Amino acid sequence: PEIVFSVNGKPEASLKCGSYKGVVKGVEASEFPTIPVFDFSDGVSLDANILKEMILKTAFAASMDDSRPVLTGVLLNIDGKSVSMVATDGFRLAICKAELPVALGKKQLNIPASTLKEVVRILGATKASQITLCLPATGSQLAMRCENVQIVSQLIDGKFPDYQAILPKGYKTRTVIGAVDLLKACKQAGIIAREGSNVVRFHLKPGIDQTGKVQLLSESDETGASEIELDATVEGQELEIGFNVKFLQDGLEAISTRNVVIEINAHNTPAIIRSADREAPPLGEEEGFLYVLMPMHIDGK
């Protein structure tokens, strides 16, 4: 049966379908926010797949805590032909960089992560190949358009943390390990760890001729303990360090290469996690994905 909607001048709609009758209350149309008009002729067009990938590799690391609004967003940084997205919740940091076909000057915008997650959903539904961004010269709103869908979002005020300052300089222990194997081990260790503090102890043990082992140890007073050992290439000093295994898992899921590199200075310093598909330029400068994870306290450390 068909559904009949009707209005009678009041802020309500009447519905009728077969033997059913109903009324849905609304509000006066004049109370609906004014939709701003944007000039997309001067907008910036980006490859939709690249933008979608950058969002998926960063937005998950944004904070869910509204008490620090600046961390609930993703920093979009355009500098000439370079574009990057950065997100952090204070415990981890995700950076994704790409190159643009043309230079676009300089612009920094802090976009709510919730908005960007909605953009990903819309891009998946529309199958758009391009998305156009109308970047504000002044003001606090950003507009995006893909096919016949337009998204307008408030930007987040406040100074985004100087994330470059926390990127580790060099390392004392470097581990190259299979991404799929490590991700699987994290999920296994997480079964025990999630019943406690979600912390897994990682024991990085160098071997002979660039061989080595990585042990994942987790325990809980309620459920027991687990130990997983993986083959890896471990260079430098032997090290024990604790990580929030869910946060590590999130970072690994953003890496699509066969192997990952983990670089660490000490048990109480951040770890750099990135793909191992090629020789890396100086830390924090390469195009692609970079993940920084703060360590967790473990007994004896």
Coordinates of C-alpha atoms in Angstrom, one line a residue:
P1 CA 0.0 0.0 0.0
E2 CA 1.1 3.6 -0.6
I3 CA 1.8 6.1 2.1
V4 CA 0.1 9.5 2.0
F5 CA 1.8 12.5 3.6
S6 CA -0.2 15.7 4.1
V7 CA 0.4 19.0 5.8
N8 CA -2.2 21.6 6.9
G9 CA -0.1 24.6 7.7
K10 CA 0.9 23.5 11.2
P11 CA 4.4 22.2 11.9
E12 CA 3.3 18.6 11.7
A13 CA 2.7 16.0 9.0
S14 CA -0.2 13.5 8.8
L15 CA 0.5 10.0 7.5
K16 CA -2.0 7.5 6.2
C17 CA -1.3 4.0 5.0
G18 CA -4.1 1.5 4.7
S19 CA -5.9 1.4 8.1
Y20 CA -3.1 3.3 9.8
K21 CA -3.3 7.0 10.6
G22 CA -0.6 9.0 12.4
V23 CA 0.8 12.5 13.0
V24 CA 4.4 13.5 13.2
K25 CA 5.3 16.7 15.0
G26 CA 7.9 19.0 13.5
V27 CA 9.2 22.5 14.0
E28 CA 8.6 25.7 12.0
A29 CA 10.6 25.8 8.8
S30 CA 11.9 29.3 9.7
E31 CA 13.8 27.7 12.6
F32 CA 15.9 25.5 10.2
P33 CA 19.5 26.9 10.0
T34 CA 20.3 28.9 6.9
I35 CA 22.3 26.9 4.4
P36 CA 25.3 29.0 3.3
V37 CA 26.1 29.4 -0.3
F38 CA 29.6 28.4 -1.4
D39 CA 31.4 29.2 -4.7
F40 CA 32.9 25.9 -5.8
S41 CA 34.4 27.4 -9.0
D42 CA 37.5 28.3 -6.9
G43 CA 37.4 25.0 -5.0
V44 CA 40.1 22.4 -4.8
S45 CA 39.4 19.1 -6.5
L46 CA 40.9 15.9 -4.9
D47 CA 40.9 12.3 -6.0
A48 CA 38.1 10.8 -4.0
N49 CA 39.9 7.5 -3.4
I50 CA 43.0 9.2 -2.1
L51 CA 41.0 11.4 0.2
K52 CA 39.0 8.4 1.4
E53 CA 42.2 6.4 2.1
M54 CA 43.8 9.3 4.0
I55 CA 40.7 9.7 6.2
L56 CA 40.6 5.9 6.9
K57 CA 44.3 6.0 7.9
T58 CA 43.9 8.9 10.4
A59 CA 40.4 9.6 11.7
F60 CA 40.4 6.6 13.9
A61 CA 43.2 8.1 16.0
A62 CA 41.2 11.3 16.8
S63 CA 40.0 11.7 20.4
M64 CA 36.5 10.9 21.5
D65 CA 36.8 13.1 24.5
D66 CA 34.9 16.4 24.0
S67 CA 36.8 18.0 26.9
R68 CA 39.7 18.6 24.5
P69 CA 37.8 19.6 21.3
V70 CA 41.0 20.3 19.3
L71 CA 41.9 16.6 19.5
T72 CA 38.5 15.5 18.2
G73 CA 39.4 16.7 14.7
V74 CA 41.8 15.8 11.9
L75 CA 44.3 18.4 10.8
L76 CA 44.2 18.9 7.0
N77 CA 47.5 20.5 6.0
I78 CA 48.0 21.7 2.4
D79 CA 51.4 23.0 1.5
G80 CA 52.0 23.5 -2.2
K81 CA 51.7 20.1 -3.8
S82 CA 51.8 18.2 -0.5
V83 CA 48.7 17.3 1.5
S84 CA 48.6 15.6 4.8
M85 CA 46.1 14.6 7.4
V86 CA 47.0 14.2 11.1
A87 CA 45.0 13.0 14.1
T88 CA 45.9 12.3 17.7
D89 CA 44.2 11.5 21.0
G90 CA 47.3 12.1 23.1
F91 CA 48.2 8.4 23.2
R92 CA 48.8 7.8 19.5
L93 CA 49.4 9.8 16.4
A94 CA 48.5 9.0 12.8
I95 CA 49.9 10.8 9.8
C96 CA 49.0 10.2 6.1
K97 CA 50.7 12.2 3.3
A98 CA 50.1 12.4 -0.4
E99 CA 51.1 14.5 -3.4
L100 CA 48.7 16.8 -5.3
P101 CA 48.8 17.2 -9.1
V102 CA 49.0 21.0 -8.8
A103 CA 50.3 23.4 -6.1
L104 CA 47.6 24.9 -3.9
G105 CA 49.4 27.3 -1.6
K106 CA 49.2 26.9 2.2
K107 CA 46.2 26.1 4.3
Q108 CA 45.5 24.4 7.6
L109 CA 42.0 23.2 8.7
N110 CA 41.0 21.2 11.7
I111 CA 38.0 19.2 10.5
P112 CA 35.8 17.2 13.0
A113 CA 36.6 13.5 12.6
S114 CA 32.9 12.7 12.7
T115 CA 32.4 14.8 9.6
L116 CA 35.2 13.0 7.7
K117 CA 33.8 9.6 8.7
E118 CA 30.5 10.7 7.1
V119 CA 32.4 11.8 4.0
V120 CA 33.8 8.3 3.7
R121 CA 30.3 6.9 3.9
I122 CA 29.0 9.2 1.3
L123 CA 32.0 8.6 -1.1
G124 CA 31.3 4.9 -0.8
A125 CA 27.6 5.4 -1.6
T126 CA 28.1 7.8 -4.5
K127 CA 31.1 6.1 -6.2
A128 CA 32.4 9.6 -6.9
S129 CA 35.8 9.9 -8.5
Q130 CA 36.4 13.5 -7.4
I131 CA 35.5 15.6 -4.4
T132 CA 35.7 19.4 -4.4
L133 CA 36.6 21.3 -1.3
C134 CA 35.7 25.0 -0.9
L135 CA 38.4 26.2 1.5
P136 CA 37.5 29.3 3.5
A137 CA 39.7 32.3 3.3
T138 CA 38.1 33.4 6.6
G139 CA 35.3 32.0 8.6
S140 CA 34.7 28.8 10.4
Q141 CA 33.1 26.5 7.8
L142 CA 34.3 24.1 5.1
A143 CA 32.2 22.9 2.2
M144 CA 32.7 19.7 0.3
R145 CA 30.8 18.5 -2.8
C146 CA 30.8 15.1 -4.6
E147 CA 28.4 14.6 -7.4
N148 CA 25.0 15.9 -6.2
V149 CA 25.9 15.8 -2.5
Q150 CA 27.1 18.9 -0.6
I151 CA 28.5 18.7 3.0
V152 CA 29.0 21.7 5.1
S153 CA 31.0 21.4 8.4
Q154 CA 32.1 23.7 11.2
L155 CA 35.8 23.8 11.7
I156 CA 37.4 23.3 15.1
D157 CA 38.9 26.3 16.7
G158 CA 42.1 26.1 18.7
K159 CA 45.8 25.3 18.1
F160 CA 46.5 21.8 17.0
P161 CA 49.5 20.2 18.9
D162 CA 52.9 20.6 17.4
Y163 CA 53.1 16.9 16.4
Q164 CA 56.4 17.3 14.6
A165 CA 58.1 17.9 18.0
I166 CA 57.1 14.5 19.4
L167 CA 58.4 12.5 16.4
P168 CA 61.3 10.4 17.6
K169 CA 64.7 11.2 16.2
G170 CA 66.4 7.9 15.3
Y171 CA 66.1 4.6 17.2
K172 CA 68.0 2.0 19.2
T173 CA 65.9 -1.0 18.4
R174 CA 64.5 -1.7 14.9
T175 CA 62.1 -4.5 14.1
V176 CA 60.9 -5.7 10.7
I177 CA 58.0 -8.1 11.0
G178 CA 55.2 -9.5 8.9
A179 CA 52.1 -7.2 9.2
V180 CA 49.5 -10.0 8.9
D181 CA 51.3 -12.2 11.5
L182 CA 51.7 -9.4 14.0
L183 CA 48.1 -8.2 13.6
K184 CA 46.9 -11.8 14.1
A185 CA 49.1 -12.1 17.2
C186 CA 47.7 -8.8 18.6
K187 CA 44.2 -10.1 18.2
Q188 CA 45.1 -13.3 20.0
A189 CA 46.9 -11.5 22.8
G190 CA 44.0 -9.0 23.1
I191 CA 41.6 -11.8 24.1
I192 CA 43.4 -12.0 27.5
A193 CA 44.5 -8.3 27.7
R194 CA 41.1 -6.8 27.2
E195 CA 40.0 -8.4 30.5
G196 CA 42.6 -6.3 32.3
S197 CA 44.3 -3.1 31.3
N198 CA 44.5 -3.9 27.6
V199 CA 48.3 -3.8 27.8
V200 CA 50.5 -6.4 26.1
R201 CA 54.2 -6.7 26.9
F202 CA 56.4 -6.9 23.8
H203 CA 59.8 -8.5 24.1
L204 CA 62.1 -7.7 21.1
K205 CA 65.1 -10.0 21.0
P206 CA 67.8 -9.5 18.4
G207 CA 69.4 -12.7 16.9
I208 CA 72.4 -13.6 14.8
D209 CA 72.6 -12.4 11.1
Q210 CA 69.6 -10.1 11.5
T211 CA 67.3 -12.8 12.7
G212 CA 65.3 -12.3 15.9
K213 CA 62.1 -13.0 17.9
V214 CA 59.2 -10.9 19.0
Q215 CA 57.3 -12.2 22.0
L216 CA 53.8 -10.9 23.0
L217 CA 52.9 -11.6 26.6
S218 CA 49.5 -10.8 28.1
E219 CA 47.9 -11.7 31.4
S220 CA 44.8 -11.1 33.5
D221 CA 44.0 -12.1 37.0
E222 CA 40.5 -13.2 35.9
T223 CA 41.2 -15.1 32.7
G224 CA 44.8 -16.3 32.7
A225 CA 47.8 -15.6 30.4
S226 CA 49.1 -16.0 26.9
E227 CA 52.4 -16.0 25.1
I228 CA 53.0 -15.7 21.4
E229 CA 56.4 -15.8 19.6
L230 CA 57.0 -14.5 16.1
D231 CA 60.0 -14.6 13.8
A232 CA 61.3 -11.1 12.9
T233 CA 64.3 -9.1 11.9
V234 CA 65.4 -7.3 15.1
E235 CA 68.4 -4.9 15.1
G236 CA 70.0 -3.0 17.9
Q237 CA 69.3 -3.4 21.6
E238 CA 67.0 -6.0 23.3
L239 CA 64.0 -4.3 24.6
E240 CA 60.8 -4.9 26.6
I241 CA 58.0 -2.4 26.1
G242 CA 54.2 -2.3 26.8
F243 CA 51.6 -1.2 24.4
N244 CA 47.8 -0.8 24.4
V245 CA 47.2 -3.7 22.1
K246 CA 44.0 -2.2 20.7
F247 CA 45.8 1.0 19.7
L248 CA 48.6 -1.1 18.1
Q249 CA 46.0 -3.2 16.2
D250 CA 44.4 0.0 14.9
G251 CA 47.7 1.2 13.4
L252 CA 48.5 -2.1 11.9
E253 CA 45.1 -2.3 10.2
A254 CA 46.0 1.0 8.4
I255 CA 49.1 -0.6 6.8
S256 CA 48.5 -2.6 3.7
T257 CA 52.1 -3.7 2.9
R258 CA 53.5 -7.2 3.6
N259 CA 55.9 -6.1 6.4
V260 CA 56.0 -3.3 9.0
V261 CA 58.8 -1.5 10.7
I262 CA 58.8 -0.7 14.4
E263 CA 61.5 1.7 15.6
I264 CA 62.0 2.4 19.3
N265 CA 64.5 4.2 21.5
A266 CA 63.6 3.0 25.0
H267 CA 60.7 1.4 26.9
N268 CA 59.4 4.8 27.9
T269 CA 59.6 6.6 24.5
P270 CA 57.1 6.6 21.6
A271 CA 57.4 3.9 18.9
I272 CA 57.3 4.7 15.2
I273 CA 55.3 2.2 13.1
R274 CA 55.3 2.4 9.3
S275 CA 55.3 0.2 6.2
A276 CA 58.5 -1.5 5.1
D277 CA 57.8 -1.4 1.4
R278 CA 60.8 0.8 0.7
E279 CA 63.7 2.6 2.3
A280 CA 62.4 5.4 4.3
P281 CA 63.5 9.0 4.1
P282 CA 64.0 11.0 7.4
L283 CA 61.3 10.2 10.0
G284 CA 58.1 12.1 9.4
E285 CA 59.0 13.3 5.9
E286 CA 57.9 10.5 3.7
E287 CA 54.8 10.3 1.6
G288 CA 52.5 7.6 3.0
F289 CA 51.5 6.5 6.5
L290 CA 53.2 7.0 9.8
Y291 CA 51.9 5.9 13.2
V292 CA 53.4 7.0 16.5
L293 CA 52.3 5.0 19.6
M294 CA 53.0 5.9 23.2
P295 CA 54.2 3.0 25.5
M296 CA 52.2 1.8 28.5
H297 CA 53.6 1.1 32.0
I298 CA 54.5 -2.6 32.6
D299 CA 55.6 -4.2 35.8
G300 CA 59.3 -3.6 36.4
K301 CA 59.5 -0.7 34.0

